[in-house]
Amino acid sequence: TKNRGSYRLVYPLSSGIMVHMTGLMYNTDTVKLIDYGRVKYSQGDNGRLRRIVWGLFEDKKTKKRYIVTSTHFDLIREGKESEELNIMNVQTREHIDLVNTLQQQYNCPVYSCGDFNAMDGGGYNNPYLAPEIYDKIAEAVADVKYIAESKTQGTEKRADQPSVEHIFLSGGASVKRYSILSDTVMQEMSDHYPVFADVSD
């Protein structure tokens, strides 16, 4: 796919051989990409999808730096509950290890974003929404939903309801707002609602 305007992907969607399904996009008008990388999980059902893509960014105005990671965990399927949970535990350890390594190496906040297929609050359908996976991640890094000064949402889902999409934070930063774009129009685009956070450090 082609880049749009000032927006760029850290890695292209397609290398010509393989389509990469976990991406990270940024705005070149506002930030500079300093460093980047990607790590395939050692276990998972699809190497194109089950990976972490990360970028170290510098704000062009403030010169402050931060890291964003994008990921998509496995999910627990009926009849494979134990096997899938073990895979998700491996992905959790590898994700947290990478976040810790990046924070130590670059000494800046790390925002871990993505579809973790693990619901906060236990969700409504245990064990398939893997609340124990969410709990392990949230013990290591903060869920911005719960430390934000305010929350906003659309008409279809409240921001304080359980979700599998998360933004976790490691390192010092102030989360001003957490929001879920849960408007009706979003239902035509995806089976997930986008989430975002306004932050300062």
PDB file of C-alpha atoms in Angstrom:
ATOM      1  CA  THR A   1       0.000   0.000   0.000  1.00  0.00           C
ATOM      2  CA  LYS A   2       1.153   3.551  -0.652  1.00  0.00           C
ATOM      3  CA  ASN A   3       1.834   6.102   2.067  1.00  0.00           C
ATOM      4  CA  ARG A   4      -0.844   8.754   2.438  1.00  0.00           C
ATOM      5  CA  GLY A   5       0.219  12.385   2.719  1.00  0.00           C
ATOM      6  CA  SER A   6       2.497  12.886   5.687  1.00  0.00           C
ATOM      7  CA  TYR A   7       1.678   9.474   7.182  1.00  0.00           C
ATOM      8  CA  ARG A   8       4.194   6.651   6.913  1.00  0.00           C
ATOM      9  CA  LEU A   9       4.318   3.021   7.978  1.00  0.00           C
ATOM     10  CA  VAL A  10       7.336   1.890   9.984  1.00  0.00           C
ATOM     11  CA  TYR A  11       7.413  -1.190   7.749  1.00  0.00           C
ATOM     12  CA  PRO A  12       5.570  -1.538   4.436  1.00  0.00           C
ATOM     13  CA  LEU A  13       2.377  -3.546   4.412  1.00  0.00           C
ATOM     14  CA  SER A  14       3.875  -5.873   1.817  1.00  0.00           C
ATOM     15  CA  SER A  15       7.463  -6.814   1.073  1.00  0.00           C
ATOM     16  CA  GLY A  16       6.410  -8.334  -2.246  1.00  0.00           C
ATOM     17  CA  ILE A  17       6.711 -11.792  -0.721  1.00  0.00           C
ATOM     18  CA  MET A  18       4.733 -11.478   2.487  1.00  0.00           C
ATOM     19  CA  VAL A  19       1.916  -9.260   3.697  1.00  0.00           C
ATOM     20  CA  HIS A  20       2.660  -7.920   7.191  1.00  0.00           C
ATOM     21  CA  MET A  21      -0.516  -7.694   9.237  1.00  0.00           C
ATOM     22  CA  THR A  22       0.717  -5.871  12.346  1.00  0.00           C
ATOM     23  CA  GLY A  23       1.594  -2.291  11.506  1.00  0.00           C
ATOM     24  CA  LEU A  24       2.638   1.016  13.017  1.00  0.00           C
ATOM     25  CA  MET A  25       1.859   4.344  11.331  1.00  0.00           C
ATOM     26  CA  TYR A  26       3.152   7.810  12.232  1.00  0.00           C
ATOM     27  CA  ASN A  27       2.824  11.415  11.072  1.00  0.00           C
ATOM     28  CA  THR A  28       6.048  12.815   9.606  1.00  0.00           C
ATOM     29  CA  ASP A  29       4.758  16.383  10.090  1.00  0.00           C
ATOM     30  CA  THR A  30       4.824  16.017  13.863  1.00  0.00           C
ATOM     31  CA  VAL A  31       7.366  13.314  14.729  1.00  0.00           C
ATOM     32  CA  LYS A  32      10.695  11.998  13.495  1.00  0.00           C
ATOM     33  CA  LEU A  33      11.372   8.255  13.423  1.00  0.00           C
ATOM     34  CA  ILE A  34      14.708   7.708  15.192  1.00  0.00           C
ATOM     35  CA  ASP A  35      14.920   3.908  15.402  1.00  0.00           C
ATOM     36  CA  TYR A  36      12.634   0.960  14.797  1.00  0.00           C
ATOM     37  CA  GLY A  37      12.413  -2.806  14.788  1.00  0.00           C
ATOM     38  CA  ARG A  38      10.148  -5.821  14.782  1.00  0.00           C
ATOM     39  CA  VAL A  39      10.124  -9.086  16.682  1.00  0.00           C
ATOM     40  CA  LYS A  40       8.211 -12.215  15.755  1.00  0.00           C
ATOM     41  CA  TYR A  41       6.874 -14.087  18.766  1.00  0.00           C
ATOM     42  CA  SER A  42       8.563 -17.440  19.266  1.00  0.00           C
ATOM     43  CA  GLN A  43       5.104 -19.048  19.400  1.00  0.00           C
ATOM     44  CA  GLY A  44       1.910 -18.134  17.588  1.00  0.00           C
ATOM     45  CA  ASP A  45      -0.448 -19.179  14.848  1.00  0.00           C
ATOM     46  CA  ASN A  46       0.652 -16.661  12.196  1.00  0.00           C
ATOM     47  CA  GLY A  47       4.077 -15.028  11.949  1.00  0.00           C
ATOM     48  CA  ARG A  48       2.693 -12.196   9.825  1.00  0.00           C
ATOM     49  CA  LEU A  49       0.322 -11.251  12.606  1.00  0.00           C
ATOM     50  CA  ARG A  50       1.787 -12.455  15.906  1.00  0.00           C
ATOM     51  CA  ARG A  51       4.640  -9.999  16.241  1.00  0.00           C
ATOM     52  CA  ILE A  52       5.664  -6.678  17.757  1.00  0.00           C
ATOM     53  CA  VAL A  53       6.539  -3.672  15.620  1.00  0.00           C
ATOM     54  CA  TRP A  54       8.130  -0.739  17.456  1.00  0.00           C
ATOM     55  CA  GLY A  55       9.356   2.743  16.735  1.00  0.00           C
ATOM     56  CA  LEU A  56      11.349   5.334  18.676  1.00  0.00           C
ATOM     57  CA  PHE A  57       9.916   8.776  17.887  1.00  0.00           C
ATOM     58  CA  GLU A  58      11.023  12.323  18.585  1.00  0.00           C
ATOM     59  CA  ASP A  59       8.460  15.126  18.762  1.00  0.00           C
ATOM     60  CA  LYS A  60       9.596  17.785  16.302  1.00  0.00           C
ATOM     61  CA  LYS A  61       8.474  20.655  18.560  1.00  0.00           C
ATOM     62  CA  THR A  62       9.432  19.503  22.038  1.00  0.00           C
ATOM     63  CA  LYS A  63      12.289  17.137  21.077  1.00  0.00           C
ATOM     64  CA  LYS A  64      10.937  14.664  23.625  1.00  0.00           C
ATOM     65  CA  ARG A  65      11.260  11.003  22.726  1.00  0.00           C
ATOM     66  CA  TYR A  66       8.988   8.045  23.263  1.00  0.00           C
ATOM     67  CA  ILE A  67       8.493   4.520  21.927  1.00  0.00           C
ATOM     68  CA  VAL A  68       5.307   2.988  20.556  1.00  0.00           C
ATOM     69  CA  THR A  69       4.847  -0.743  20.052  1.00  0.00           C
ATOM     70  CA  SER A  70       2.069  -2.385  18.068  1.00  0.00           C
ATOM     71  CA  THR A  71       1.100  -6.010  18.545  1.00  0.00           C
ATOM     72  CA  HIS A  72      -1.605  -8.623  18.063  1.00  0.00           C
ATOM     73  CA  PHE A  73      -1.684 -11.604  20.432  1.00  0.00           C
ATOM     74  CA  ASP A  74      -3.071 -15.059  19.721  1.00  0.00           C
ATOM     75  CA  LEU A  75      -6.562 -15.817  20.958  1.00  0.00           C
ATOM     76  CA  ILE A  76      -8.111 -18.678  22.869  1.00  0.00           C
ATOM     77  CA  ARG A  77     -10.211 -20.952  20.661  1.00  0.00           C
ATOM     78  CA  GLU A  78     -12.740 -23.537  21.721  1.00  0.00           C
ATOM     79  CA  GLY A  79     -11.152 -26.941  22.192  1.00  0.00           C
ATOM     80  CA  LYS A  80      -7.651 -25.446  22.444  1.00  0.00           C
ATOM     81  CA  GLU A  81      -8.006 -23.496  25.662  1.00  0.00           C
ATOM     82  CA  SER A  82      -4.906 -24.826  27.430  1.00  0.00           C
ATOM     83  CA  GLU A  83      -2.677 -24.771  24.336  1.00  0.00           C
ATOM     84  CA  GLU A  84      -3.654 -21.234  23.357  1.00  0.00           C
ATOM     85  CA  LEU A  85      -3.319 -19.930  26.905  1.00  0.00           C
ATOM     86  CA  ASN A  86       0.234 -21.293  27.022  1.00  0.00           C
ATOM     87  CA  ILE A  87       1.042 -19.505  23.757  1.00  0.00           C
ATOM     88  CA  MET A  88      -0.420 -16.249  25.059  1.00  0.00           C
ATOM     89  CA  ASN A  89       1.661 -16.576  28.225  1.00  0.00           C
ATOM     90  CA  VAL A  90       4.801 -16.862  26.085  1.00  0.00           C
ATOM     91  CA  GLN A  91       3.776 -13.816  24.060  1.00  0.00           C
ATOM     92  CA  THR A  92       3.109 -11.892  27.279  1.00  0.00           C
ATOM     93  CA  ARG A  93       6.601 -12.653  28.638  1.00  0.00           C
ATOM     94  CA  GLU A  94       8.279 -11.763  25.353  1.00  0.00           C
ATOM     95  CA  HIS A  95       6.309  -8.553  25.024  1.00  0.00           C
ATOM     96  CA  ILE A  96       7.096  -7.389  28.564  1.00  0.00           C
ATOM     97  CA  ASP A  97      10.769  -8.333  28.116  1.00  0.00           C
ATOM     98  CA  LEU A  98      10.978  -6.220  24.959  1.00  0.00           C
ATOM     99  CA  VAL A  99       9.258  -3.256  26.611  1.00  0.00           C
ATOM    100  CA  ASN A 100      11.705  -3.409  29.526  1.00  0.00           C
ATOM    101  CA  THR A 101      14.680  -3.681  27.167  1.00  0.00           C
ATOM    102  CA  LEU A 102      13.527  -0.733  25.053  1.00  0.00           C
ATOM    103  CA  GLN A 103      12.882   1.455  28.068  1.00  0.00           C
ATOM    104  CA  GLN A 104      16.299   0.706  29.545  1.00  0.00           C
ATOM    105  CA  GLN A 105      18.058   1.232  26.217  1.00  0.00           C
ATOM    106  CA  TYR A 106      16.377   4.519  25.279  1.00  0.00           C
ATOM    107  CA  ASN A 107      15.318   5.842  28.711  1.00  0.00           C
ATOM    108  CA  CYS A 108      11.918   7.134  27.604  1.00  0.00           C
ATOM    109  CA  PRO A 109       8.236   6.180  27.949  1.00  0.00           C
ATOM    110  CA  VAL A 110       7.028   3.099  26.067  1.00  0.00           C
ATOM    111  CA  TYR A 111       3.422   2.834  24.890  1.00  0.00           C
ATOM    112  CA  SER A 112       2.309  -0.734  24.139  1.00  0.00           C
ATOM    113  CA  CYS A 113      -0.693  -0.715  21.824  1.00  0.00           C
ATOM    114  CA  GLY A 114      -2.745  -3.339  20.100  1.00  0.00           C
ATOM    115  CA  ASP A 115      -5.226  -6.161  20.217  1.00  0.00           C
ATOM    116  CA  PHE A 116      -4.115  -8.325  23.121  1.00  0.00           C
ATOM    117  CA  ASN A 117      -7.171 -10.640  22.932  1.00  0.00           C
ATOM    118  CA  ALA A 118      -7.223 -10.360  26.727  1.00  0.00           C
ATOM    119  CA  MET A 119      -9.996  -8.479  28.460  1.00  0.00           C
ATOM    120  CA  ASP A 120      -9.739  -6.341  31.560  1.00  0.00           C
ATOM    121  CA  GLY A 121     -12.258  -6.935  34.303  1.00  0.00           C
ATOM    122  CA  GLY A 122     -12.640 -10.566  33.324  1.00  0.00           C
ATOM    123  CA  GLY A 123     -14.978  -9.726  30.478  1.00  0.00           C
ATOM    124  CA  TYR A 124     -18.108 -11.717  29.896  1.00  0.00           C
ATOM    125  CA  ASN A 125     -16.926 -15.033  28.471  1.00  0.00           C
ATOM    126  CA  ASN A 126     -14.172 -16.682  30.477  1.00  0.00           C
ATOM    127  CA  PRO A 127     -11.864 -18.337  29.642  1.00  0.00           C
ATOM    128  CA  TYR A 128     -11.915 -17.173  26.024  1.00  0.00           C
ATOM    129  CA  LEU A 129     -11.156 -13.539  26.799  1.00  0.00           C
ATOM    130  CA  ALA A 130      -8.073 -14.454  28.851  1.00  0.00           C
ATOM    131  CA  PRO A 131      -8.398 -12.119  31.854  1.00  0.00           C
ATOM    132  CA  GLU A 132      -5.344 -13.736  33.459  1.00  0.00           C
ATOM    133  CA  ILE A 133      -3.238 -12.600  30.484  1.00  0.00           C
ATOM    134  CA  TYR A 134      -4.497  -9.048  30.893  1.00  0.00           C
ATOM    135  CA  ASP A 135      -3.698  -9.187  34.628  1.00  0.00           C
ATOM    136  CA  LYS A 136      -0.101 -10.290  33.954  1.00  0.00           C
ATOM    137  CA  ILE A 137       0.465  -7.434  31.523  1.00  0.00           C
ATOM    138  CA  ALA A 138      -1.210  -4.880  33.793  1.00  0.00           C
ATOM    139  CA  GLU A 139       1.053  -5.937  36.684  1.00  0.00           C
ATOM    140  CA  ALA A 140       4.087  -4.991  34.616  1.00  0.00           C
ATOM    141  CA  VAL A 141       2.829  -1.875  32.796  1.00  0.00           C
ATOM    142  CA  ALA A 142      -0.028   0.556  33.451  1.00  0.00           C
ATOM    143  CA  ASP A 143      -3.252   0.466  31.444  1.00  0.00           C
ATOM    144  CA  VAL A 144      -3.814   4.108  30.408  1.00  0.00           C
ATOM    145  CA  LYS A 145      -7.575   3.597  30.685  1.00  0.00           C
ATOM    146  CA  TYR A 146      -7.242   3.436  34.459  1.00  0.00           C
ATOM    147  CA  ILE A 147      -4.793   6.294  34.969  1.00  0.00           C
ATOM    148  CA  ALA A 148      -6.295   8.808  32.529  1.00  0.00           C
ATOM    149  CA  GLU A 149      -7.611  12.073  33.960  1.00  0.00           C
ATOM    150  CA  SER A 150     -10.734  11.805  31.774  1.00  0.00           C
ATOM    151  CA  LYS A 151     -12.463   9.381  29.418  1.00  0.00           C
ATOM    152  CA  THR A 152     -14.576   9.921  26.314  1.00  0.00           C
ATOM    153  CA  GLN A 153     -16.501   7.535  24.102  1.00  0.00           C
ATOM    154  CA  GLY A 154     -18.986   7.187  21.269  1.00  0.00           C
ATOM    155  CA  THR A 155     -22.572   5.999  21.486  1.00  0.00           C
ATOM    156  CA  GLU A 156     -22.041   2.228  21.156  1.00  0.00           C
ATOM    157  CA  LYS A 157     -19.605   1.402  23.982  1.00  0.00           C
ATOM    158  CA  ARG A 158     -18.482   3.231  27.097  1.00  0.00           C
ATOM    159  CA  ALA A 159     -14.790   3.876  27.653  1.00  0.00           C
ATOM    160  CA  ASP A 160     -14.881   2.184  31.060  1.00  0.00           C
ATOM    161  CA  GLN A 161     -16.257  -1.117  29.704  1.00  0.00           C
ATOM    162  CA  PRO A 162     -13.936  -4.132  29.355  1.00  0.00           C
ATOM    163  CA  SER A 163     -12.040  -4.367  26.084  1.00  0.00           C
ATOM    164  CA  VAL A 164      -9.376  -6.458  24.348  1.00  0.00           C
ATOM    165  CA  GLU A 165      -7.733  -3.381  22.784  1.00  0.00           C
ATOM    166  CA  HIS A 166      -5.337  -1.685  25.160  1.00  0.00           C
ATOM    167  CA  ILE A 167      -2.713   1.014  25.468  1.00  0.00           C
ATOM    168  CA  PHE A 168      -0.221   0.216  28.200  1.00  0.00           C
ATOM    169  CA  LEU A 169       2.402   2.629  29.506  1.00  0.00           C
ATOM    170  CA  SER A 170       5.842   1.980  30.928  1.00  0.00           C
ATOM    171  CA  GLY A 171       7.753   5.027  32.126  1.00  0.00           C
ATOM    172  CA  GLY A 172       6.865   8.511  33.262  1.00  0.00           C
ATOM    173  CA  ALA A 173       4.067  10.283  31.409  1.00  0.00           C
ATOM    174  CA  SER A 174       0.784  11.961  32.308  1.00  0.00           C
ATOM    175  CA  VAL A 175      -2.304  10.556  30.604  1.00  0.00           C
ATOM    176  CA  LYS A 176      -4.778  13.373  30.033  1.00  0.00           C
ATOM    177  CA  ARG A 177      -7.499  11.454  28.213  1.00  0.00           C
ATOM    178  CA  TYR A 178      -8.412   7.928  27.170  1.00  0.00           C
ATOM    179  CA  SER A 179     -10.999   7.532  24.426  1.00  0.00           C
ATOM    180  CA  ILE A 180     -12.742   4.787  22.497  1.00  0.00           C
ATOM    181  CA  LEU A 181     -14.117   5.712  19.076  1.00  0.00           C
ATOM    182  CA  SER A 182     -17.270   3.688  19.552  1.00  0.00           C
ATOM    183  CA  ASP A 183     -19.541   5.442  17.093  1.00  0.00           C
ATOM    184  CA  THR A 184     -21.958   3.577  14.833  1.00  0.00           C
ATOM    185  CA  VAL A 185     -19.965   4.418  11.697  1.00  0.00           C
ATOM    186  CA  MET A 186     -16.983   2.471  13.076  1.00  0.00           C
ATOM    187  CA  GLN A 187     -19.030  -0.749  12.998  1.00  0.00           C
ATOM    188  CA  GLU A 188     -18.853  -0.686   9.206  1.00  0.00           C
ATOM    189  CA  MET A 189     -15.038  -0.685   9.271  1.00  0.00           C
ATOM    190  CA  SER A 190     -14.047  -3.305  11.841  1.00  0.00           C
ATOM    191  CA  ASP A 191     -15.177  -5.672  14.568  1.00  0.00           C
ATOM    192  CA  HIS A 192     -13.094  -3.532  16.963  1.00  0.00           C
ATOM    193  CA  TYR A 193     -13.339   0.084  18.089  1.00  0.00           C
ATOM    194  CA  PRO A 194     -10.134   2.156  17.930  1.00  0.00           C
ATOM    195  CA  VAL A 195      -8.769   3.523  21.220  1.00  0.00           C
ATOM    196  CA  PHE A 196      -6.376   6.391  21.763  1.00  0.00           C
ATOM    197  CA  ALA A 197      -4.815   8.444  24.531  1.00  0.00           C
ATOM    198  CA  ASP A 198      -3.725  12.071  24.877  1.00  0.00           C
ATOM    199  CA  VAL A 199      -0.554  12.232  26.950  1.00  0.00           C
ATOM    200  CA  SER A 200       2.172  14.603  28.108  1.00  0.00           C
ATOM    201  CA  ASP A 201       5.448  14.009  29.947  1.00  0.00           C
TER     202      ASP A 201
END
